[in-house]
mmCIF file of C-alpha atoms in Angstrom:
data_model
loop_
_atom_site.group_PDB
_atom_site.id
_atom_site.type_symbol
_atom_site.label_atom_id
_atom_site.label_comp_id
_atom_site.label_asym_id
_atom_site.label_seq_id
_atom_site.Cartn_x
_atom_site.Cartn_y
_atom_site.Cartn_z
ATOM 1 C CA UNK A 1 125.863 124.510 172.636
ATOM 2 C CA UNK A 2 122.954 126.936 172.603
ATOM 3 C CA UNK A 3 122.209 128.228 169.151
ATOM 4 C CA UNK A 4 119.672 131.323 168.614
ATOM 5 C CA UNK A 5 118.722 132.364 164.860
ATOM 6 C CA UNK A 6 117.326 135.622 164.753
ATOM 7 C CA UNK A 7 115.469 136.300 161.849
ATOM 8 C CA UNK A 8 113.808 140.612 161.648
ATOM 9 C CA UNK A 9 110.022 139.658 160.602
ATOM 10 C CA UNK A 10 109.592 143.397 161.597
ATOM 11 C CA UNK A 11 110.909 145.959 158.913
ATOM 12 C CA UNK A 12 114.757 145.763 158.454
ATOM 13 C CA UNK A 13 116.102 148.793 158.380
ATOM 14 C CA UNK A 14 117.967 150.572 155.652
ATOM 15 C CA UNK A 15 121.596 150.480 154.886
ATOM 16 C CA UNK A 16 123.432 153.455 154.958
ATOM 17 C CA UNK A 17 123.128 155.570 151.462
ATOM 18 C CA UNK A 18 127.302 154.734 150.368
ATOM 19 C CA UNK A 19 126.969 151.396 151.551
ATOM 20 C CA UNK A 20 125.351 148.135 149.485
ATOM 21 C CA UNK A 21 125.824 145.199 151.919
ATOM 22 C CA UNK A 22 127.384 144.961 155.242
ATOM 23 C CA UNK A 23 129.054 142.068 157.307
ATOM 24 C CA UNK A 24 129.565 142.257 161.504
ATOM 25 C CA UNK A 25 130.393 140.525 164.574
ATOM 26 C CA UNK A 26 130.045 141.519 167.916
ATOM 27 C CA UNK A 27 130.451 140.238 171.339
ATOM 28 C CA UNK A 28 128.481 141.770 173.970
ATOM 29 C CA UNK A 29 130.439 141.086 177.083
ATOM 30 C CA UNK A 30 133.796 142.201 174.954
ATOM 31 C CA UNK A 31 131.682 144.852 174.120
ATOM 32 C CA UNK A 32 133.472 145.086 170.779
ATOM 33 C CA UNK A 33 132.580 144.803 167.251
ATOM 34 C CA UNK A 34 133.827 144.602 164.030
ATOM 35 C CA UNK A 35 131.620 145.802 160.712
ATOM 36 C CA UNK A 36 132.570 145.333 156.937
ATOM 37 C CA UNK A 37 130.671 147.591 154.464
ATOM 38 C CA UNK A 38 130.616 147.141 150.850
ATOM 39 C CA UNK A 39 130.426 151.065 149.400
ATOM 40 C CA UNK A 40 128.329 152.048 146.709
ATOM 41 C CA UNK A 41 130.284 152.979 143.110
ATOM 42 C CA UNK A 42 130.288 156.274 143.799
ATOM 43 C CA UNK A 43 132.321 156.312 146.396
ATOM 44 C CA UNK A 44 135.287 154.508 144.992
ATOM 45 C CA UNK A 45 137.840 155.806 143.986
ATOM 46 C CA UNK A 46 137.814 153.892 139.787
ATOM 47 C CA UNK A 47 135.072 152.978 137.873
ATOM 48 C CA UNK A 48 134.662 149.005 138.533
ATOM 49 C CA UNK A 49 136.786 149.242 141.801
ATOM 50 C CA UNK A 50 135.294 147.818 144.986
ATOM 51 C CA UNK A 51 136.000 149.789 148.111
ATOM 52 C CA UNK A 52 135.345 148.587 151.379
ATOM 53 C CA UNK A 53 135.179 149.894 155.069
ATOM 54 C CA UNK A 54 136.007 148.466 158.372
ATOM 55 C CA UNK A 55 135.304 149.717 161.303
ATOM 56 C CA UNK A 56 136.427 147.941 164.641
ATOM 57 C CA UNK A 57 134.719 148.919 167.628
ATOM 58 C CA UNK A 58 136.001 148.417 171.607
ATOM 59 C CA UNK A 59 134.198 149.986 174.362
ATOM 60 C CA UNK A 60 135.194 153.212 175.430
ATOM 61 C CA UNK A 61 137.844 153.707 172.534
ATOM 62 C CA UNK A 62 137.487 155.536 169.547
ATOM 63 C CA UNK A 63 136.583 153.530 165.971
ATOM 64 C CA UNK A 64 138.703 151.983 164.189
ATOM 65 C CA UNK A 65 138.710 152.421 160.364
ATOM 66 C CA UNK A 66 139.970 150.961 157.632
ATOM 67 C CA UNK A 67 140.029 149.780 154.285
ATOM 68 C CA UNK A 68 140.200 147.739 151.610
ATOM 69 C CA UNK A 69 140.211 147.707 147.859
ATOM 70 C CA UNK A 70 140.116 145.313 144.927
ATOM 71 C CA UNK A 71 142.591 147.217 142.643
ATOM 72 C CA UNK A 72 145.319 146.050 145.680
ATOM 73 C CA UNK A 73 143.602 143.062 146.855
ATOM 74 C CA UNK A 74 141.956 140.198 145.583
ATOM 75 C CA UNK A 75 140.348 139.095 148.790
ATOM 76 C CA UNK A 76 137.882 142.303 148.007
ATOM 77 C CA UNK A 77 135.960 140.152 144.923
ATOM 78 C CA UNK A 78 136.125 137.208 146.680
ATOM 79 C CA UNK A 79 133.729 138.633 149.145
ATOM 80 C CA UNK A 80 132.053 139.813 146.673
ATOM 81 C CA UNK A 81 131.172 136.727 145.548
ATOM 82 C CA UNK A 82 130.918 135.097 149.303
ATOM 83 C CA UNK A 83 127.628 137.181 149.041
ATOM 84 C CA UNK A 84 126.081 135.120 146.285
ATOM 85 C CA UNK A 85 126.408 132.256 148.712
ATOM 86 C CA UNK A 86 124.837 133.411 152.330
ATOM 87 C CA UNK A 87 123.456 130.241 153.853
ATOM 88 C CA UNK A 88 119.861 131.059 154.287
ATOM 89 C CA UNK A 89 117.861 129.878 157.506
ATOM 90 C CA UNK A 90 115.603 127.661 158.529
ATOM 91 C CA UNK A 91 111.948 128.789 158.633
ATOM 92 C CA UNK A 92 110.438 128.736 161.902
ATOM 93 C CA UNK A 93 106.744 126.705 162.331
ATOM 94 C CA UNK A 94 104.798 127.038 165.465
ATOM 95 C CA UNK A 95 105.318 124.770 168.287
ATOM 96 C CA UNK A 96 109.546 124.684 167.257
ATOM 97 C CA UNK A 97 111.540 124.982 169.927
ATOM 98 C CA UNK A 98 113.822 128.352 169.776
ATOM 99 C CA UNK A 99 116.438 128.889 172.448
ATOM 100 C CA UNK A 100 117.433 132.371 173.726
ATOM 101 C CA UNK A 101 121.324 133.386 173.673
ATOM 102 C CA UNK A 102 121.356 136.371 176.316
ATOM 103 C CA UNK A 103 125.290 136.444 175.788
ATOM 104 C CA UNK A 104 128.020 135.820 172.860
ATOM 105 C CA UNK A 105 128.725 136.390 169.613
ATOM 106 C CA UNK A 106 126.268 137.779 167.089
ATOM 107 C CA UNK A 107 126.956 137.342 163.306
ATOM 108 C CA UNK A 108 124.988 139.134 160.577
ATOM 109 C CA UNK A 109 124.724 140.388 157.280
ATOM 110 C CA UNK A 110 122.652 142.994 155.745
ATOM 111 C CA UNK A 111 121.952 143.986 152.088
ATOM 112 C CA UNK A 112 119.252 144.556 149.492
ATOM 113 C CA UNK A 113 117.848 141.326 147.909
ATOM 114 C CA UNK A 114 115.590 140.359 145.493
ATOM 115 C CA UNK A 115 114.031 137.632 143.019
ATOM 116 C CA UNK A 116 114.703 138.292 139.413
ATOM 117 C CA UNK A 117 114.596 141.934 138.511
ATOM 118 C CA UNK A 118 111.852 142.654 141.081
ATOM 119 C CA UNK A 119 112.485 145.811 143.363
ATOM 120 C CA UNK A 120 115.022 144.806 146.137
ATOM 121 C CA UNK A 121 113.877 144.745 149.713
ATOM 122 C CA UNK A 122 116.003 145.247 152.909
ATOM 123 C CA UNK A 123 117.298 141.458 154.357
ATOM 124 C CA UNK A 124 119.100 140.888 157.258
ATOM 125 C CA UNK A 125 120.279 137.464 158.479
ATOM 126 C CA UNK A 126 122.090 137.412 162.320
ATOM 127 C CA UNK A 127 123.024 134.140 164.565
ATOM 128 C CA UNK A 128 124.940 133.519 167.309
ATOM 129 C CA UNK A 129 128.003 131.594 166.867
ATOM 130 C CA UNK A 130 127.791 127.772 165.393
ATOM 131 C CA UNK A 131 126.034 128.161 162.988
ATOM 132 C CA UNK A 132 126.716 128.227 159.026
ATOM 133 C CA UNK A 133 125.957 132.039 158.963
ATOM 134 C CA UNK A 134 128.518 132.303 161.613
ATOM 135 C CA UNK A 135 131.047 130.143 159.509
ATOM 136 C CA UNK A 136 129.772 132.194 156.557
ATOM 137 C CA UNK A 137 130.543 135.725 158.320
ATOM 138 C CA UNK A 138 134.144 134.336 159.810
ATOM 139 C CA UNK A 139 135.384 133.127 156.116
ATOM 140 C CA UNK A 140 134.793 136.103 154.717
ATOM 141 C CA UNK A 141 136.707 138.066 157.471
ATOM 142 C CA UNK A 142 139.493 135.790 157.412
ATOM 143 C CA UNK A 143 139.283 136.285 153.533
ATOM 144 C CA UNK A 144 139.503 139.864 154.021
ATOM 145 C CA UNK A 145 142.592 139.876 157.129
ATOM 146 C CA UNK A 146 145.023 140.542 154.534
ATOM 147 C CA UNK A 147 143.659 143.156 152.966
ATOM 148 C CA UNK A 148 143.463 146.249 155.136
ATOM 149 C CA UNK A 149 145.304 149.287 155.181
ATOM 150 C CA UNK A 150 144.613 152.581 157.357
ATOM 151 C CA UNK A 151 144.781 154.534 154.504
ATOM 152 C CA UNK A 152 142.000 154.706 151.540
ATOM 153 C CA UNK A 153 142.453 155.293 147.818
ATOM 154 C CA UNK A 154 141.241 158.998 146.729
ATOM 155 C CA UNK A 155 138.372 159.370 144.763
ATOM 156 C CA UNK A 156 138.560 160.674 141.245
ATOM 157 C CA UNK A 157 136.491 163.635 140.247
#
């Protein structure tokens, strides 16, 4: 099996403002994709609450979008706590041998990270599939199946 790891050495760039950490998969000759973001506080709907958005994309049809919440689902904070354990790559020297995927499924995560309390930097980890970030990114979805609905939770205020 070929196996790509694509690591951004150029400058990652930012997630969107309401959203702390994303998850996604995409196949490019499906042309589809399906993206898991982690919102920000303020845009759930209790204090403590974690909201989350899916959005499934298919070529030529509109989004998709829905959601999830940890007041009605527990899957939510185990995600949540998936995070703390992203398999990190492998660093590449000069002279390894890298192997280029030009079709298939491309797993990644994105989110702010950070040693101690130092200021957190954008990181963004994508493979194709095989790997353990692929493994990593298809627990958490299947972690998640359960817990959509089309529907999202007001927020207070």
């Amino acid at each position: 099996m070929i196996v790509a790891l694509i690591l951004q050495s150029a400058i990652v760039q930012p997630l969107p403002q309401d959203v702390w950490a994303s998850v996604s998969v995409g196949a490019s000759l499906a042309h589809t994709s399906e993206t898991i973001e982690f919102l920000r506080a303020g845009f759930s709907a209790v204090d403590g609450e974690v909201t989350l958005r899916r959005t499934f994309r298919r070529l030529n049809d509109p989004p998709e979008v829905s959601w999830a919440t940890s007041l009605t689902c527990h899957g939510v904070l185990e995600a949540v706590d998936r995070l703390k354990i992203i398999p990190a790559p492998d660093v590449v020297k000069p002279g390894d041998t890298e192997e280029i995927v030009l079709d298939g499924e491309m797993y990644a995560v994105r989110f702010r990270g950070r040693y101690g309390s130092n200021t957190g930097e954008p990181v963004r980890f994508s493979s194709t599939g095989g790997t353990p970030l692929s493994k990593w990114v298809s627990g958490t979805l299947s972690t998640l199946k359960p817990c959509w609905s089309p529907t999202r939770l007001k927020v207070s205020g």
